[in-house]
């Protein structure tokens, strides 16, 4: 395979005094030929200093994109909470964009939630019927979607990055939780014993109601994205989950029932992780004419020692963890989260 065609780079969110941007998400809305690029606006690089989400809309014109100004989605908040982890997806049947996120109590760090075994996060979303020009108020669906299981979730998040719509019409939002497997009790409260597990939230009624799938078992799986694999080479459609993991490489899992249950996660040694891991992005797309299956594209820092050298990887045989081609480096130097 030859090198990819790389277009000019453009900075969408520029750090300024007292303001920084992190946690990107990207969505393309085909009927409007519009890209929606989201990020968190923060007062520092720390997670607890997130404020709300920002958006830039880009109109596609052939091989170029004309980007509009930064729009602050400061109305998409819950009182006393910060809005984090943008996870947009598009319902082609209704023409609706769903923007999922979590809203976390101000001052509550992830570490504190995990230590105390008490989640400060809420699962929320807003919708847009005009390709991101306007948005409904946030809707909190935590109780109806997670239910009583929330008491065993020390904390959780969606994505970050895009969700997808399957060929069946099902809407799928990738997520992960720190599940409480036990708490140590004593005179002094001790930390809870938690493990990270990826899962998905999904809807089969155009987003009117949302359910959760089972957690991925096996090795710990954190921040994740999913992609659908179809074609004669795989038989029935499969949902592929690619997750942040420890031990120096990514973890992957497959679902044969569109996300209700995943098989045990397994290590993918071909896709390395820096020592503390990093979020990555994955998309599936139809193989070139003459091929009978789906290909995968994946983005992540390519350096296994530190977060550097953002690259993209191609897998032309998605069921084979050894099928990943040598990456193309898109951005030499410091790198972090990405979305395709």
CSV table of C-alpha atoms in Angstrom, one decimal:
chain,number,residue,atom,x,y,z
A,1,UNK,CA,0.0,0.0,0.0
A,2,UNK,CA,1.3,3.4,-0.9
A,3,UNK,CA,1.4,6.4,1.4
A,4,UNK,CA,-1.9,8.2,2.1
A,5,UNK,CA,-2.8,11.5,0.6
A,6,UNK,CA,-2.4,14.0,3.4
A,7,UNK,CA,-4.1,17.4,3.2
A,8,UNK,CA,-3.1,20.6,4.9
A,9,UNK,CA,-3.3,20.5,8.7
A,10,UNK,CA,-5.6,23.0,10.4
A,11,UNK,CA,-5.8,23.8,14.1
A,12,UNK,CA,-9.4,23.8,15.2
A,13,UNK,CA,-9.1,24.7,18.9
A,14,UNK,CA,-6.2,26.9,19.9
A,15,UNK,CA,-5.0,27.1,23.5
A,16,UNK,CA,-5.1,30.7,24.9
A,17,UNK,CA,-4.3,32.3,28.3
A,18,UNK,CA,-6.4,30.6,30.9
A,19,UNK,CA,-8.1,28.3,28.4
A,20,UNK,CA,-7.2,24.9,27.0
A,21,UNK,CA,-9.0,22.3,24.9
A,22,UNK,CA,-8.9,18.5,25.2
A,23,UNK,CA,-10.8,15.4,24.4
A,24,UNK,CA,-11.8,15.6,20.7
A,25,UNK,CA,-14.7,14.1,18.9
A,26,UNK,CA,-15.6,14.2,15.2
A,27,UNK,CA,-18.8,13.4,13.3
A,28,UNK,CA,-19.7,13.7,9.6
A,29,UNK,CA,-23.4,14.4,8.7
A,30,UNK,CA,-23.7,13.3,5.1
A,31,UNK,CA,-26.9,15.1,4.0
A,32,UNK,CA,-25.5,18.4,5.1
A,33,UNK,CA,-21.9,17.6,3.9
A,34,UNK,CA,-20.9,18.9,7.4
A,35,UNK,CA,-18.3,17.9,9.9
A,36,UNK,CA,-18.9,18.5,13.6
A,37,UNK,CA,-15.8,18.8,15.7
A,38,UNK,CA,-16.2,18.9,19.5
A,39,UNK,CA,-13.8,19.3,22.4
A,40,UNK,CA,-13.9,20.1,26.1
A,41,UNK,CA,-13.1,23.7,27.1
A,42,UNK,CA,-11.0,23.7,30.3
A,43,UNK,CA,-9.4,26.3,32.5
A,44,UNK,CA,-6.3,24.0,32.8
A,45,UNK,CA,-5.2,20.6,31.5
A,46,UNK,CA,-6.7,18.8,34.5
A,47,UNK,CA,-9.8,16.8,34.0
A,48,UNK,CA,-11.5,18.5,37.0
A,49,UNK,CA,-11.1,21.9,35.4
A,50,UNK,CA,-13.3,21.0,32.4
A,51,UNK,CA,-16.2,23.5,31.9
A,52,UNK,CA,-18.3,22.6,28.9
A,53,UNK,CA,-18.1,21.5,25.3
A,54,UNK,CA,-17.2,23.6,22.3
A,55,UNK,CA,-18.0,22.9,18.6
A,56,UNK,CA,-16.8,23.9,15.2
A,57,UNK,CA,-18.8,23.1,12.1
A,58,UNK,CA,-17.0,22.4,8.8
A,59,UNK,CA,-18.7,22.4,5.4
A,60,UNK,CA,-17.1,19.9,3.0
A,61,UNK,CA,-16.5,21.1,-0.5
A,62,UNK,CA,-14.8,18.4,-2.6
A,63,UNK,CA,-11.5,17.6,-0.9
A,64,UNK,CA,-11.5,20.7,1.3
A,65,UNK,CA,-13.4,21.8,4.4
A,66,UNK,CA,-14.3,25.3,5.3
A,67,UNK,CA,-14.6,25.6,9.1
A,68,UNK,CA,-16.8,28.1,11.0
A,69,UNK,CA,-16.0,29.9,14.2
A,70,UNK,CA,-15.8,28.2,17.6
A,71,UNK,CA,-19.2,27.8,19.2
A,72,UNK,CA,-19.4,27.4,23.0
A,73,UNK,CA,-22.1,24.9,24.0
A,74,UNK,CA,-22.3,26.5,27.5
A,75,UNK,CA,-26.1,25.8,27.7
A,76,UNK,CA,-25.4,22.1,27.6
A,77,UNK,CA,-24.7,21.7,31.3
A,78,UNK,CA,-26.4,20.5,34.5
A,79,UNK,CA,-26.3,22.8,37.5
A,80,UNK,CA,-23.2,22.3,39.6
A,81,UNK,CA,-21.6,20.0,37.0
A,82,UNK,CA,-18.9,20.1,34.3
A,83,UNK,CA,-19.7,18.6,30.9
A,84,UNK,CA,-17.1,16.1,29.6
A,85,UNK,CA,-16.3,13.4,27.0
A,86,UNK,CA,-18.2,14.4,23.8
A,87,UNK,CA,-19.5,11.3,22.0
A,88,UNK,CA,-21.6,12.3,18.9
A,89,UNK,CA,-23.5,9.9,16.6
A,90,UNK,CA,-25.9,10.3,13.7
A,91,UNK,CA,-29.2,8.6,13.1
A,92,UNK,CA,-29.7,8.4,9.3
A,93,UNK,CA,-33.3,7.4,9.7
A,94,UNK,CA,-34.4,10.5,11.5
A,95,UNK,CA,-31.6,12.9,10.5
A,96,UNK,CA,-30.9,13.5,14.1
A,97,UNK,CA,-27.4,14.1,15.7
A,98,UNK,CA,-27.1,12.8,19.2
A,99,UNK,CA,-24.4,14.3,21.4
A,100,UNK,CA,-23.7,12.1,24.4
A,101,UNK,CA,-21.6,13.3,27.3
A,102,UNK,CA,-21.1,12.9,31.0
A,103,UNK,CA,-21.9,15.6,33.5
A,104,UNK,CA,-19.7,15.4,36.7
A,105,UNK,CA,-20.1,17.2,40.0
A,106,UNK,CA,-17.8,20.1,40.3
A,107,UNK,CA,-14.8,19.4,42.5
A,108,UNK,CA,-15.1,15.6,42.3
A,109,UNK,CA,-12.1,14.0,40.7
A,110,UNK,CA,-12.1,10.6,39.0
A,111,UNK,CA,-9.6,9.4,41.6
A,112,UNK,CA,-11.9,10.5,44.5
A,113,UNK,CA,-14.9,8.7,42.9
A,114,UNK,CA,-12.9,5.5,42.5
A,115,UNK,CA,-11.6,5.7,46.0
A,116,UNK,CA,-15.0,6.2,47.6
A,117,UNK,CA,-16.9,3.9,45.2
A,118,UNK,CA,-19.5,6.6,44.6
A,119,UNK,CA,-20.0,8.0,41.1
A,120,UNK,CA,-20.4,11.7,40.6
A,121,UNK,CA,-21.2,11.3,36.8
A,122,UNK,CA,-24.5,11.5,35.0
A,123,UNK,CA,-25.2,10.1,31.5
A,124,UNK,CA,-26.7,12.9,29.3
A,125,UNK,CA,-27.3,13.8,25.7
A,126,UNK,CA,-28.7,16.6,23.5
A,127,UNK,CA,-30.0,16.3,20.0
A,128,UNK,CA,-29.8,18.4,16.9
A,129,UNK,CA,-32.1,18.2,13.8
A,130,UNK,CA,-30.1,20.7,11.8
A,131,UNK,CA,-26.6,19.3,11.7
A,132,UNK,CA,-25.4,21.1,14.8
A,133,UNK,CA,-26.8,24.6,14.3
A,134,UNK,CA,-29.1,24.3,17.3
A,135,UNK,CA,-29.4,21.8,20.2
A,136,UNK,CA,-32.1,20.6,22.6
A,137,UNK,CA,-31.5,21.0,26.3
A,138,UNK,CA,-29.5,18.1,27.9
A,139,UNK,CA,-31.5,15.1,28.9
A,140,UNK,CA,-30.3,13.1,31.9
A,141,UNK,CA,-30.9,9.3,31.2
A,142,UNK,CA,-28.7,7.9,34.0
A,143,UNK,CA,-31.4,6.3,36.0
A,144,UNK,CA,-33.4,4.8,33.2
A,145,UNK,CA,-30.4,3.5,31.3
A,146,UNK,CA,-28.0,2.3,34.1
A,147,UNK,CA,-30.6,1.7,36.9
A,148,UNK,CA,-29.6,0.0,40.1
A,149,UNK,CA,-26.3,-1.1,38.7
A,150,UNK,CA,-25.1,2.5,39.2
A,151,UNK,CA,-24.4,1.6,42.8
A,152,UNK,CA,-21.6,-0.8,41.6
A,153,UNK,CA,-20.1,1.8,39.3
A,154,UNK,CA,-17.4,3.9,41.0
A,155,UNK,CA,-17.6,6.1,37.9
A,156,UNK,CA,-18.1,5.8,34.2
A,157,UNK,CA,-17.8,7.8,30.9
A,158,UNK,CA,-18.7,7.5,27.3
A,159,UNK,CA,-16.2,7.3,24.4
A,160,UNK,CA,-14.6,9.7,24.1
A,161,UNK,CA,-15.0,10.1,20.4
A,162,UNK,CA,-17.8,9.2,18.0
A,163,UNK,CA,-20.6,6.6,18.4
A,164,UNK,CA,-22.1,4.7,15.4
A,165,UNK,CA,-25.3,3.5,13.8
A,166,UNK,CA,-25.3,-0.2,12.8
A,167,UNK,CA,-26.7,-1.6,9.5
A,168,UNK,CA,-29.7,-2.8,11.6
A,169,UNK,CA,-30.5,0.8,12.6
A,170,UNK,CA,-29.3,0.3,16.2
A,171,UNK,CA,-27.6,3.4,17.7
A,172,UNK,CA,-24.5,2.5,19.7
A,173,UNK,CA,-22.5,4.6,22.2
A,174,UNK,CA,-19.2,3.2,23.4
A,175,UNK,CA,-18.6,3.6,27.2
A,176,UNK,CA,-16.6,2.2,30.1
A,177,UNK,CA,-17.0,1.9,33.9
A,178,UNK,CA,-14.9,1.4,36.9
A,179,UNK,CA,-16.9,-1.6,38.3
A,180,UNK,CA,-16.8,-2.1,42.1
A,181,UNK,CA,-15.8,-5.8,42.7
A,182,UNK,CA,-15.6,-5.2,46.4
A,183,UNK,CA,-14.8,-2.6,49.2
A,184,UNK,CA,-12.5,-3.0,52.1
A,185,UNK,CA,-14.1,-2.0,55.4
A,186,UNK,CA,-12.4,-0.8,58.6
A,187,UNK,CA,-12.2,1.9,61.1
A,188,UNK,CA,-10.8,4.1,58.3
A,189,UNK,CA,-12.5,3.8,55.0
A,190,UNK,CA,-10.2,2.0,52.5
A,191,UNK,CA,-10.4,2.3,48.7
A,192,UNK,CA,-12.8,0.1,46.7
A,193,UNK,CA,-11.5,-2.7,44.5
A,194,UNK,CA,-12.5,-1.7,41.0
A,195,UNK,CA,-11.7,-2.9,37.5
A,196,UNK,CA,-12.3,-1.1,34.2
A,197,UNK,CA,-14.8,-2.7,31.8
A,198,UNK,CA,-15.9,-1.4,28.4
A,199,UNK,CA,-19.5,-1.7,27.3
A,200,UNK,CA,-22.0,0.1,25.1
A,201,UNK,CA,-25.3,1.9,25.5
A,202,UNK,CA,-27.7,1.3,22.6
A,203,UNK,CA,-31.1,2.3,21.3
A,204,UNK,CA,-33.4,0.4,18.8
A,205,UNK,CA,-36.1,3.0,18.7
A,206,UNK,CA,-34.4,6.0,17.1
A,207,UNK,CA,-33.1,7.2,20.4
A,208,UNK,CA,-36.3,7.4,22.4
A,209,UNK,CA,-35.0,5.0,25.0
A,210,UNK,CA,-31.5,3.7,25.8
A,211,UNK,CA,-30.3,0.4,27.3
A,212,UNK,CA,-26.9,-0.9,28.3
A,213,UNK,CA,-25.1,-4.0,27.1
A,214,UNK,CA,-23.1,-6.4,29.3
A,215,UNK,CA,-19.6,-5.4,30.4
A,216,UNK,CA,-16.6,-6.8,28.5
A,217,UNK,CA,-15.0,-9.6,30.5
A,218,UNK,CA,-11.3,-10.6,30.6
A,219,UNK,CA,-8.4,-8.1,30.7
A,220,UNK,CA,-9.3,-4.6,31.9
A,221,UNK,CA,-10.8,-2.4,29.1
A,222,UNK,CA,-11.1,1.4,29.5
A,223,UNK,CA,-11.8,4.2,27.0
A,224,UNK,CA,-13.0,2.5,23.8
A,225,UNK,CA,-14.6,2.9,20.4
A,226,UNK,CA,-16.5,0.4,18.3
A,227,UNK,CA,-16.9,-0.4,14.6
A,228,UNK,CA,-19.2,-2.7,12.7
A,229,UNK,CA,-17.6,-5.5,10.5
A,230,UNK,CA,-19.8,-6.9,7.8
A,231,UNK,CA,-19.3,-8.9,4.6
A,232,UNK,CA,-19.1,-12.5,3.4
A,233,UNK,CA,-15.6,-12.9,4.9
A,234,UNK,CA,-17.1,-12.6,8.4
A,235,UNK,CA,-20.6,-14.2,8.0
A,236,UNK,CA,-22.9,-12.5,10.4
A,237,UNK,CA,-22.2,-8.8,11.3
A,238,UNK,CA,-19.8,-8.3,14.2
A,239,UNK,CA,-19.3,-5.4,16.5
A,240,UNK,CA,-15.6,-4.8,17.1
A,241,UNK,CA,-14.5,-3.0,20.3
A,242,UNK,CA,-11.0,-1.5,20.6
A,243,UNK,CA,-10.1,-0.4,24.1
A,244,UNK,CA,-7.4,1.3,26.1
A,245,UNK,CA,-5.6,-1.2,28.3
A,246,UNK,CA,-2.6,-1.8,30.4
A,247,UNK,CA,0.3,-4.1,29.9
A,248,UNK,CA,1.7,-2.3,26.8
A,249,UNK,CA,-1.0,-3.0,24.2
A,250,UNK,CA,-4.6,-2.5,23.2
A,251,UNK,CA,-7.4,-4.9,24.1
A,252,UNK,CA,-10.1,-6.0,21.6
A,253,UNK,CA,-13.3,-7.8,21.8
A,254,UNK,CA,-16.1,-8.9,19.4
A,255,UNK,CA,-19.9,-9.1,19.8
A,256,UNK,CA,-22.1,-11.2,17.6
A,257,UNK,CA,-25.3,-9.7,18.9
A,258,UNK,CA,-24.7,-6.0,18.2
A,259,UNK,CA,-23.3,-5.1,21.6
A,260,UNK,CA,-25.5,-7.0,24.0
A,261,UNK,CA,-22.6,-9.2,25.0
A,262,UNK,CA,-18.9,-9.3,24.0
A,263,UNK,CA,-16.6,-12.2,24.1
A,264,UNK,CA,-13.6,-12.0,26.4
A,265,UNK,CA,-11.2,-9.3,25.6
A,266,UNK,CA,-7.8,-10.2,24.3
A,267,UNK,CA,-4.5,-8.4,23.9
A,268,UNK,CA,-3.6,-7.0,20.5
A,269,UNK,CA,0.2,-6.9,20.6
A,270,UNK,CA,0.4,-5.2,17.2
A,271,UNK,CA,-1.3,-2.1,18.6
A,272,UNK,CA,1.0,-0.7,21.4
A,273,UNK,CA,0.2,1.5,24.3
A,274,UNK,CA,2.5,4.0,26.1
A,275,UNK,CA,3.1,3.1,29.8
A,276,UNK,CA,-0.2,4.7,31.1
A,277,UNK,CA,-2.1,4.0,27.9
A,278,UNK,CA,-4.0,6.5,25.7
A,279,UNK,CA,-7.3,6.8,24.0
A,280,UNK,CA,-7.5,5.7,20.4
A,281,UNK,CA,-10.1,5.8,17.5
A,282,UNK,CA,-11.4,3.2,15.1
A,283,UNK,CA,-13.7,3.3,12.1
A,284,UNK,CA,-14.8,0.6,9.6
A,285,UNK,CA,-15.4,1.2,5.9
A,286,UNK,CA,-16.3,-0.8,2.9
A,287,UNK,CA,-13.3,-2.4,1.2
A,288,UNK,CA,-12.4,-1.3,-2.4
A,289,UNK,CA,-14.3,-2.8,-5.3
A,290,UNK,CA,-13.7,-6.5,-5.7
A,291,UNK,CA,-13.3,-7.1,-2.0
A,292,UNK,CA,-15.9,-8.8,0.1
A,293,UNK,CA,-15.5,-7.4,3.6
A,294,UNK,CA,-14.9,-4.4,5.8
A,295,UNK,CA,-11.6,-2.8,6.6
A,296,UNK,CA,-10.6,-1.0,9.8
A,297,UNK,CA,-8.8,2.3,10.3
A,298,UNK,CA,-7.3,3.1,13.7
A,299,UNK,CA,-5.5,6.2,15.1
A,300,UNK,CA,-3.2,6.3,18.2
A,301,UNK,CA,0.2,7.5,19.2
A,302,UNK,CA,2.7,5.1,17.6
A,303,UNK,CA,5.4,5.5,20.2
A,304,UNK,CA,5.2,2.8,22.9
A,305,UNK,CA,7.3,4.7,25.4
A,306,UNK,CA,5.4,8.0,25.5
A,307,UNK,CA,2.5,9.8,23.9
A,308,UNK,CA,4.2,10.8,20.6
A,309,UNK,CA,3.9,10.5,16.8
A,310,UNK,CA,0.2,10.2,16.1
A,311,UNK,CA,-0.4,7.7,13.4
A,312,UNK,CA,-3.0,5.7,11.5
A,313,UNK,CA,-3.1,1.9,11.1
A,314,UNK,CA,-5.0,-0.1,8.4
A,315,UNK,CA,-6.3,-3.6,8.9
A,316,UNK,CA,-7.6,-5.3,5.7
A,317,UNK,CA,-8.6,-8.5,7.6
A,318,UNK,CA,-10.3,-7.3,10.8
A,319,UNK,CA,-10.7,-10.7,12.4
A,320,UNK,CA,-6.9,-11.1,12.4
A,321,UNK,CA,-5.2,-9.1,15.1
A,322,UNK,CA,-2.0,-9.6,13.2
A,323,UNK,CA,-3.5,-7.9,10.1
A,324,UNK,CA,-2.5,-4.3,11.1
A,325,UNK,CA,-0.2,-2.6,8.6
A,326,UNK,CA,2.7,-0.5,9.7
A,327,UNK,CA,1.4,2.9,10.7
A,328,UNK,CA,1.6,6.1,8.8
A,329,UNK,CA,2.7,9.0,11.1
A,330,UNK,CA,0.3,11.9,10.6
A,331,UNK,CA,1.7,14.2,13.4
A,332,UNK,CA,5.3,13.8,14.5
A,333,UNK,CA,6.0,14.9,18.1
A,334,UNK,CA,3.7,15.1,21.1
A,335,UNK,CA,0.4,13.4,20.6
A,336,UNK,CA,-2.7,12.4,22.5
A,337,UNK,CA,-6.4,11.7,22.0
A,338,UNK,CA,-7.8,11.5,18.5
A,339,UNK,CA,-11.0,10.8,16.6
A,340,UNK,CA,-11.5,9.5,13.0
